[in-house]
Coordinates of C-alpha atoms and ligand atoms in Angstrom, one line a residue:
M112 CA -55.1 25.7 65.3
K113 CA -54.6 26.1 61.5
D114 CA -53.8 22.9 59.7
T115 CA -51.8 24.6 56.9
L116 CA -48.5 26.5 56.8
N117 CA -48.0 29.1 54.2
I118 CA -44.4 29.4 53.0
G119 CA -42.6 32.3 51.4
L120 CA -39.1 31.6 50.1
V121 CA -36.4 34.2 49.4
G122 CA -33.9 33.0 46.8
Y123 CA -34.4 30.9 43.7
K124 CA -31.0 29.5 42.7
F125 CA -29.1 26.6 44.1
M126 CA -30.5 26.5 47.7
G127 CA -33.8 28.0 46.5
K128 CA -34.3 25.0 44.3
A129 CA -33.2 22.5 47.0
H130 CA -35.7 24.0 49.5
S131 CA -38.5 24.2 46.9
N132 CA -37.9 20.5 46.1
A133 CA -38.1 19.7 49.9
F134 CA -41.4 21.6 50.3
R135 CA -42.8 19.7 47.4
K136 CA -41.6 16.2 48.6
V137 CA -42.2 16.4 52.3
G138 CA -45.9 15.7 52.2
M139 CA -45.5 12.9 49.7
F140 CA -43.1 10.8 51.7
F141 CA -43.7 11.9 55.3
E142 CA -46.8 12.7 57.3
P143 CA -46.2 16.2 58.4
S144 CA -48.7 17.6 61.0
L145 CA -49.3 20.7 58.8
R146 CA -50.1 20.9 55.1
L147 CA -47.8 23.2 53.2
N148 CA -48.9 25.9 50.8
M149 CA -46.0 27.1 48.6
K150 CA -47.3 30.7 48.4
A151 CA -44.5 32.8 46.9
I152 CA -40.9 32.7 45.9
C153 CA -38.9 35.9 45.8
G154 CA -36.0 37.2 43.8
R155 CA -34.7 40.4 42.2
D156 CA -34.7 39.3 38.6
E157 CA -38.4 39.2 37.6
E158 CA -38.0 37.1 34.5
W159 CA -35.9 34.5 36.3
V160 CA -38.0 34.4 39.5
K161 CA -41.2 34.0 37.5
E162 CA -39.8 31.1 35.6
S163 CA -38.6 29.6 38.9
A164 CA -42.0 30.0 40.5
E165 CA -43.6 28.1 37.7
K166 CA -40.9 25.4 37.4
F167 CA -40.6 24.8 41.2
G168 CA -44.4 24.8 41.9
W169 CA -45.0 28.1 43.7
E170 CA -48.4 29.8 43.6
G171 CA -46.8 33.2 42.8
Y172 CA -43.7 35.3 43.1
E173 CA -42.4 38.6 44.5
T174 CA -39.5 40.7 43.5
S175 CA -39.1 42.5 46.8
W176 CA -38.4 40.5 50.0
E177 CA -39.8 43.5 52.0
N178 CA -43.2 42.8 50.3
L179 CA -43.0 39.1 50.9
V180 CA -42.3 39.6 54.6
K181 CA -45.2 42.0 55.0
R182 CA -47.8 39.6 53.5
D183 CA -50.5 38.5 55.9
D184 CA -51.0 35.2 54.1
I185 CA -47.4 34.0 54.9
D186 CA -46.5 32.1 58.1
V187 CA -42.9 31.1 57.3
I188 CA -40.1 33.0 55.7
D189 CA -37.3 30.7 54.3
I190 CA -34.1 32.5 53.5
T191 CA -31.8 31.1 50.8
A192 CA -30.5 34.4 49.5
P193 CA -26.8 35.2 49.7
S194 CA -25.5 35.6 53.3
N195 CA -25.4 39.4 53.3
F196 CA -29.2 39.4 53.1
H197 CA -29.8 36.9 56.0
K198 CA -29.8 39.4 58.9
E199 CA -32.0 42.0 57.4
I200 CA -34.6 39.6 56.2
A201 CA -34.6 37.5 59.3
I202 CA -35.1 40.5 61.6
A203 CA -37.9 41.9 59.5
A204 CA -39.5 38.5 59.3
A205 CA -39.3 37.9 63.0
E206 CA -40.7 41.4 63.7
A207 CA -43.6 40.5 61.4
G208 CA -44.2 37.4 63.5
K209 CA -43.1 34.8 60.9
H210 CA -41.3 31.6 61.7
I211 CA -37.9 31.5 60.0
F212 CA -35.7 29.0 58.3
C213 CA -32.3 30.4 57.3
E214 CA -29.5 28.9 55.2
K215 CA -26.0 28.7 56.7
P216 CA -23.9 30.5 57.6
L217 CA -26.3 32.4 59.8
A218 CA -24.7 35.8 59.2
L219 CA -21.7 37.6 57.9
N220 CA -20.1 37.7 61.4
L221 CA -20.7 36.7 65.0
K222 CA -22.1 40.0 66.0
D223 CA -24.8 39.9 63.4
A224 CA -25.6 36.3 64.2
R225 CA -26.0 37.2 67.9
E226 CA -28.3 40.0 67.0
M227 CA -30.4 37.7 64.8
L228 CA -30.8 35.3 67.7
E229 CA -31.8 38.0 70.1
V230 CA -34.5 39.2 67.7
V231 CA -36.1 35.8 67.0
K232 CA -36.1 34.9 70.7
K233 CA -37.8 38.2 71.5
A234 CA -40.4 37.7 68.8
N235 CA -41.0 34.2 70.0
V236 CA -41.0 32.7 66.6
K237 CA -39.5 29.3 65.6
H238 CA -36.0 29.5 64.0
Q239 CA -34.0 26.9 62.3
I240 CA -30.7 26.9 60.4
G241 CA -29.9 24.9 57.3
F242 CA -27.2 22.5 58.6
N243 CA -28.7 19.9 56.2
Y244 CA -25.9 17.2 56.6
R245 CA -27.1 16.5 60.2
F246 CA -30.2 15.0 58.5
A247 CA -28.4 12.3 56.4
P248 CA -29.6 9.0 57.9
A249 CA -26.0 7.9 58.3
V250 CA -25.1 11.0 60.4
Q251 CA -28.1 10.4 62.6
L252 CA -27.0 6.8 63.0
A253 CA -23.5 8.0 64.0
K254 CA -25.1 10.3 66.6
K255 CA -27.1 7.3 67.9
L256 CA -24.0 5.1 68.2
I257 CA -22.1 7.9 70.0
D258 CA -25.1 8.5 72.4
E259 CA -25.4 4.8 73.2
G260 CA -21.7 4.7 74.1
K261 CA -20.7 2.4 71.3
I262 CA -17.7 4.7 70.4
G263 CA -16.7 5.2 74.0
K264 CA -14.8 8.3 75.1
I265 CA -14.0 10.3 72.0
Y266 CA -10.4 11.1 71.3
H267 CA -10.4 12.4 67.7
Y268 CA -12.6 14.2 65.2
R269 CA -10.9 14.5 61.9
A270 CA -12.7 16.3 59.1
H271 CA -12.2 17.7 55.6
Y272 CA -14.5 19.4 53.2
L273 CA -12.9 19.5 49.7
Q274 CA -14.2 21.0 46.5
D275 CA -12.5 22.1 43.3
F276 CA -15.2 24.2 41.5
I277 CA -13.0 27.4 41.5
I278 CA -9.7 25.8 40.8
D279 CA -9.5 27.4 37.3
P280 CA -8.1 30.9 37.7
C281 CA -10.6 32.1 35.0
F282 CA -13.6 31.0 37.1
P283 CA -15.4 34.3 37.7
L284 CA -15.7 36.4 40.8
V285 CA -19.0 35.0 42.0
W286 CA -20.7 36.3 45.2
R287 CA -19.2 33.4 47.2
L288 CA -15.8 35.0 46.7
D289 CA -16.8 38.5 47.9
K290 CA -16.4 39.0 51.7
D291 CA -19.1 41.7 51.8
V292 CA -21.7 39.2 50.4
A293 CA -20.5 35.8 51.7
G294 CA -18.8 36.8 54.9
S295 CA -15.9 34.3 54.3
G296 CA -14.9 31.7 51.7
S297 CA -14.3 28.0 52.2
H298 CA -14.2 28.6 55.9
G299 CA -17.8 29.8 56.3
D300 CA -19.3 28.0 53.4
L301 CA -17.8 24.6 53.9
G302 CA -16.3 24.9 57.4
A303 CA -19.7 25.8 58.8
H304 CA -20.9 22.2 58.0
F305 CA -18.1 20.2 59.6
V306 CA -18.0 22.6 62.6
D307 CA -21.7 22.0 63.1
L308 CA -21.3 18.3 62.8
A309 CA -18.5 18.3 65.3
R310 CA -20.7 20.1 67.8
F311 CA -23.5 17.7 67.1
L312 CA -21.4 14.6 67.4
V313 CA -18.5 15.4 69.7
G314 CA -19.4 18.5 71.8
E315 CA -18.5 22.1 72.4
F316 CA -15.2 23.6 71.3
D317 CA -12.6 24.9 73.8
E318 CA -9.8 26.5 71.7
V319 CA -8.7 26.8 68.1
I320 CA -5.8 27.8 65.9
G321 CA -5.7 28.0 62.1
M322 CA -4.2 29.2 58.9
S323 CA -5.7 30.2 55.6
E324 CA -4.8 31.2 52.1
T325 CA -6.3 32.9 49.0
F326 CA -4.4 31.3 46.1
I327 CA -6.0 33.3 43.3
K328 CA -6.2 36.9 44.2
E329 CA -8.1 38.3 41.2
R330 CA -10.8 36.9 38.9
P331 CA -13.0 38.1 36.0
I332 CA -16.2 39.8 37.0
V333 CA -19.1 37.4 36.8
E334 CA -21.9 37.7 34.3
R335 CA -24.3 34.9 35.4
M336 CA -24.2 32.2 38.1
T337 CA -26.5 29.2 38.7
G338 CA -25.7 26.5 41.2
L339 CA -21.9 26.3 41.3
T340 CA -21.4 27.2 37.6
A341 CA -20.8 30.7 36.4
T342 CA -19.8 32.6 33.3
A343 CA -17.9 35.8 32.6
Q344 CA -17.8 37.8 29.4
E345 CA -14.7 37.6 27.1
G346 CA -12.1 40.1 28.4
A347 CA -14.2 40.9 31.5
E348 CA -12.7 43.3 34.0
M349 CA -10.8 41.7 36.9
G350 CA -12.0 42.1 40.5
K351 CA -10.4 41.2 43.9
V352 CA -11.1 38.0 45.7
T353 CA -11.7 39.0 49.3
V354 CA -12.2 35.6 51.0
D355 CA -10.1 32.6 51.8
D356 CA -9.7 29.8 49.2
A357 CA -8.7 27.3 51.9
T358 CA -8.7 27.3 55.7
I359 CA -7.2 24.6 57.9
F360 CA -7.4 24.6 61.7
M361 CA -6.9 22.5 64.8
A362 CA -9.2 22.4 67.8
R363 CA -9.5 21.1 71.4
F364 CA -12.9 20.2 72.6
K365 CA -14.1 20.8 76.1
N366 CA -14.3 17.0 76.7
G367 CA -10.6 16.7 75.9
A368 CA -11.0 15.4 72.3
L369 CA -8.8 16.8 69.5
G370 CA -10.0 18.0 66.2
S371 CA -8.5 18.7 62.8
F372 CA -10.4 20.5 60.0
E373 CA -9.5 21.3 56.4
A374 CA -11.8 23.2 54.0
T375 CA -10.7 24.0 50.5
R376 CA -12.0 24.8 47.1
F377 CA -8.7 23.9 45.5
A378 CA -8.6 20.1 45.9
A379 CA -8.6 18.9 42.3
G380 CA -10.8 15.9 41.7
H381 CA -12.8 16.4 44.9
K382 CA -16.3 17.7 44.0
N383 CA -18.2 17.8 47.3
D384 CA -16.1 15.7 49.5
M385 CA -17.0 16.2 53.1
F386 CA -15.6 13.5 55.4
F387 CA -15.3 13.0 59.1
E388 CA -13.9 10.3 61.2
I389 CA -14.4 9.9 64.9
N390 CA -12.1 7.7 67.0
G391 CA -13.1 6.7 70.5
S392 CA -12.1 4.3 73.3
K393 CA -14.5 1.6 72.0
G394 CA -14.4 2.2 68.3
S395 CA -14.5 4.5 65.3
I396 CA -17.0 5.7 62.8
R397 CA -16.5 7.5 59.5
F398 CA -18.8 9.1 57.0
S399 CA -18.4 10.7 53.6
V400 CA -21.0 12.9 51.9
E401 CA -20.2 11.4 48.5
R402 CA -21.2 8.0 50.0
M403 CA -24.1 9.3 51.9
N404 CA -26.0 6.0 52.4
E405 CA -23.1 4.4 54.1
L406 CA -21.5 4.6 57.6
E407 CA -18.3 2.8 58.5
Y408 CA -18.1 1.4 62.0
Y409 CA -15.2 -0.3 63.8
S410 CA -15.7 -1.8 67.2
V411 CA -12.8 -2.8 69.5
E412 CA -15.3 -5.3 71.0
D413 CA -15.5 -7.4 67.9
E414 CA -14.1 -10.9 68.0
E415 CA -10.3 -11.0 67.6
G416 CA -9.3 -12.0 64.1
L417 CA -12.6 -10.7 62.7
Q418 CA -12.0 -7.1 63.5
G419 CA -12.2 -4.4 60.8
F420 CA -14.3 -1.5 59.6
R421 CA -17.8 -2.7 58.7
L422 CA -19.8 -0.9 56.0
L423 CA -23.3 -0.3 57.2
Q424 CA -25.8 0.5 54.5
V425 CA -28.1 3.0 56.2
T426 CA -31.3 2.2 54.2
E427 CA -33.2 -0.2 56.5
D428 CA -36.5 0.7 58.0
I429 CA -35.0 0.9 61.4
H430 CA -32.5 3.6 60.3
P431 CA -33.4 7.3 60.8
Y432 CA -35.8 8.6 58.1
A433 CA -35.2 5.6 55.9
D434 CA -38.7 4.1 56.2
A435 CA -40.2 7.2 54.7
W436 CA -38.4 6.5 51.4
W437 CA -37.9 3.4 49.3
P438 CA -37.4 -0.3 50.0
V439 CA -34.1 -1.3 51.7
G440 CA -31.1 -0.7 49.5
H441 CA -32.8 1.9 47.2
V442 CA -30.5 4.7 48.1
I443 CA -31.2 8.4 48.7
G444 CA -29.1 11.5 48.2
Y445 CA -28.2 15.1 48.8
E446 CA -31.7 16.6 48.2
H447 CA -33.3 14.2 50.8
T448 CA -31.4 15.9 53.6
F449 CA -33.4 19.0 52.9
V450 CA -36.7 17.1 53.0
H451 CA -35.7 15.8 56.4
E452 CA -34.8 19.1 57.8
M453 CA -38.0 20.7 56.6
Y454 CA -40.0 17.9 58.0
E455 CA -38.5 18.5 61.5
F456 CA -39.0 22.3 61.1
I457 CA -42.7 21.8 60.3
E458 CA -43.1 19.4 63.3
A459 CA -41.4 21.9 65.6
I460 CA -43.9 24.5 64.5
A461 CA -47.0 22.2 64.6
K462 CA -46.2 20.7 68.0
D463 CA -44.5 23.8 69.5
K464 CA -41.3 22.0 70.1
P465 CA -37.7 23.4 70.0
T466 CA -36.1 23.5 66.6
N467 CA -32.9 21.7 66.1
P468 CA -30.5 23.0 64.8
S469 CA -31.7 26.5 65.7
F470 CA -30.2 30.0 65.4
N471 CA -28.5 29.3 68.6
D472 CA -26.5 26.6 66.8
G473 CA -25.8 29.1 64.1
V474 CA -24.4 31.5 66.6
K475 CA -22.2 28.8 68.2
C476 CA -20.9 27.9 64.7
S477 CA -20.1 31.5 63.9
Q478 CA -18.3 31.9 67.2
I479 CA -16.0 29.0 66.4
L480 CA -15.4 30.2 62.8
E481 CA -14.7 33.7 64.0
A482 CA -12.3 32.3 66.7
V483 CA -10.4 30.6 64.0
D484 CA -10.2 33.9 62.0
V485 CA -8.9 35.7 65.1
S486 CA -6.3 32.9 65.7
I487 CA -5.1 33.4 62.1
E488 CA -4.8 37.1 62.5
N489 CA -3.0 36.9 65.8
R490 CA -1.1 33.7 64.9
Q491 CA -2.1 32.1 68.3
W492 CA -4.5 29.8 70.0
I493 CA -7.9 31.4 70.8
E494 CA -10.3 30.3 73.5
V495 CA -13.7 30.1 71.7
D496 CA -15.7 31.4 74.7
S497 CA -13.5 34.6 74.8
L498 CA -15.4 35.9 71.9
Ligands
SOE592 C1 -20.9 25.4 47.8 O1 -19.6 25.4 48.2 C2 -21.8 24.5 48.5 O2 -23.0 24.5 47.8 C3 -22.2 25.0 49.9 O3 -22.7 26.3 49.9 C4 -23.2 24.0 50.5 O4 -23.5 24.4 51.8 C5 -22.6 22.6 50.5 O5 -23.5 21.7 50.9 C6 -22.1 22.2 49.1 O6 -21.3 23.2 48.5

């Protein structure tokens, strides 16, 4: 058995940087069973990808993902390119026998997501999807509290994911606003996260009904985008926005719990505000990404007169992943969730364990998102398993 894992990464912008950083850090803070070689990063713009390779610490670079996937010296293909590339790259990588990590949403639609799952299963390679917020220590603690019965029977899951980075009507028409490239707007980009967390923490969905809106229908054609910032040339031509700016939906879970979900890129002042609250027969928990190191917990069993939400700072050695980092109280952040997910992925490969979350979770998430789309189109409740 080899003791190293050779990585090839497709994509070098926002997620490409987050994943590169995770690969660099994981061996420094954790004890992964395999040593990583950051072999090659891939992107279409040679100058930009070369610069990224040097800056992020890759041995080399490729400008064609087809070449990267074919290389014999690569064991893992990590896909952080825009969503319209996921399917083709993942299928080629699986057929070449590579393990695959893929950013969310898995594909542009449910049909493609299912096809990807079939192919990776048939190729018998490991497959994981980038639902990174599962790996925040506070979210893992929430899961532990639920599994231990501390919240009791769950009645409500209430979530929002609010951003405002496109609220200016002059913000350019970036790929995230093009259905052919992104699949959907706030619904798939932001909604995918809180839907996955709902499945992780509460359980499977039964039925959904939603509504959505595109507030700004046309925007200037983009010139350059990095992260979530972008520029357009003065007097640039306008193009059509083909995705939702906001999607809101309600859900009923199979265990009887009720869910409400709001995703928008038009909530002025909210930068990356993903929040959920879970209310059960024995208590409640709530979490906000912008306060990632904290979990609020209320127990109905607390002494009368002293009841109230307590603020748990999830940085003690007994908390999930916390002992790998800094002394208690020395908080971690967004980028650490990627380190944790990569650590789990490496261990799944090294020990031949199931990955979690896998492409199967990606498919389930797509099924729920698509059921919401169908409900919007038909203006009626849709049973998720009917799709
Ligand atoms: C942009 O809306 C984005 O970067 C998402 O694509 C990420 O998944 C989310 O974590 C933050 O916002």
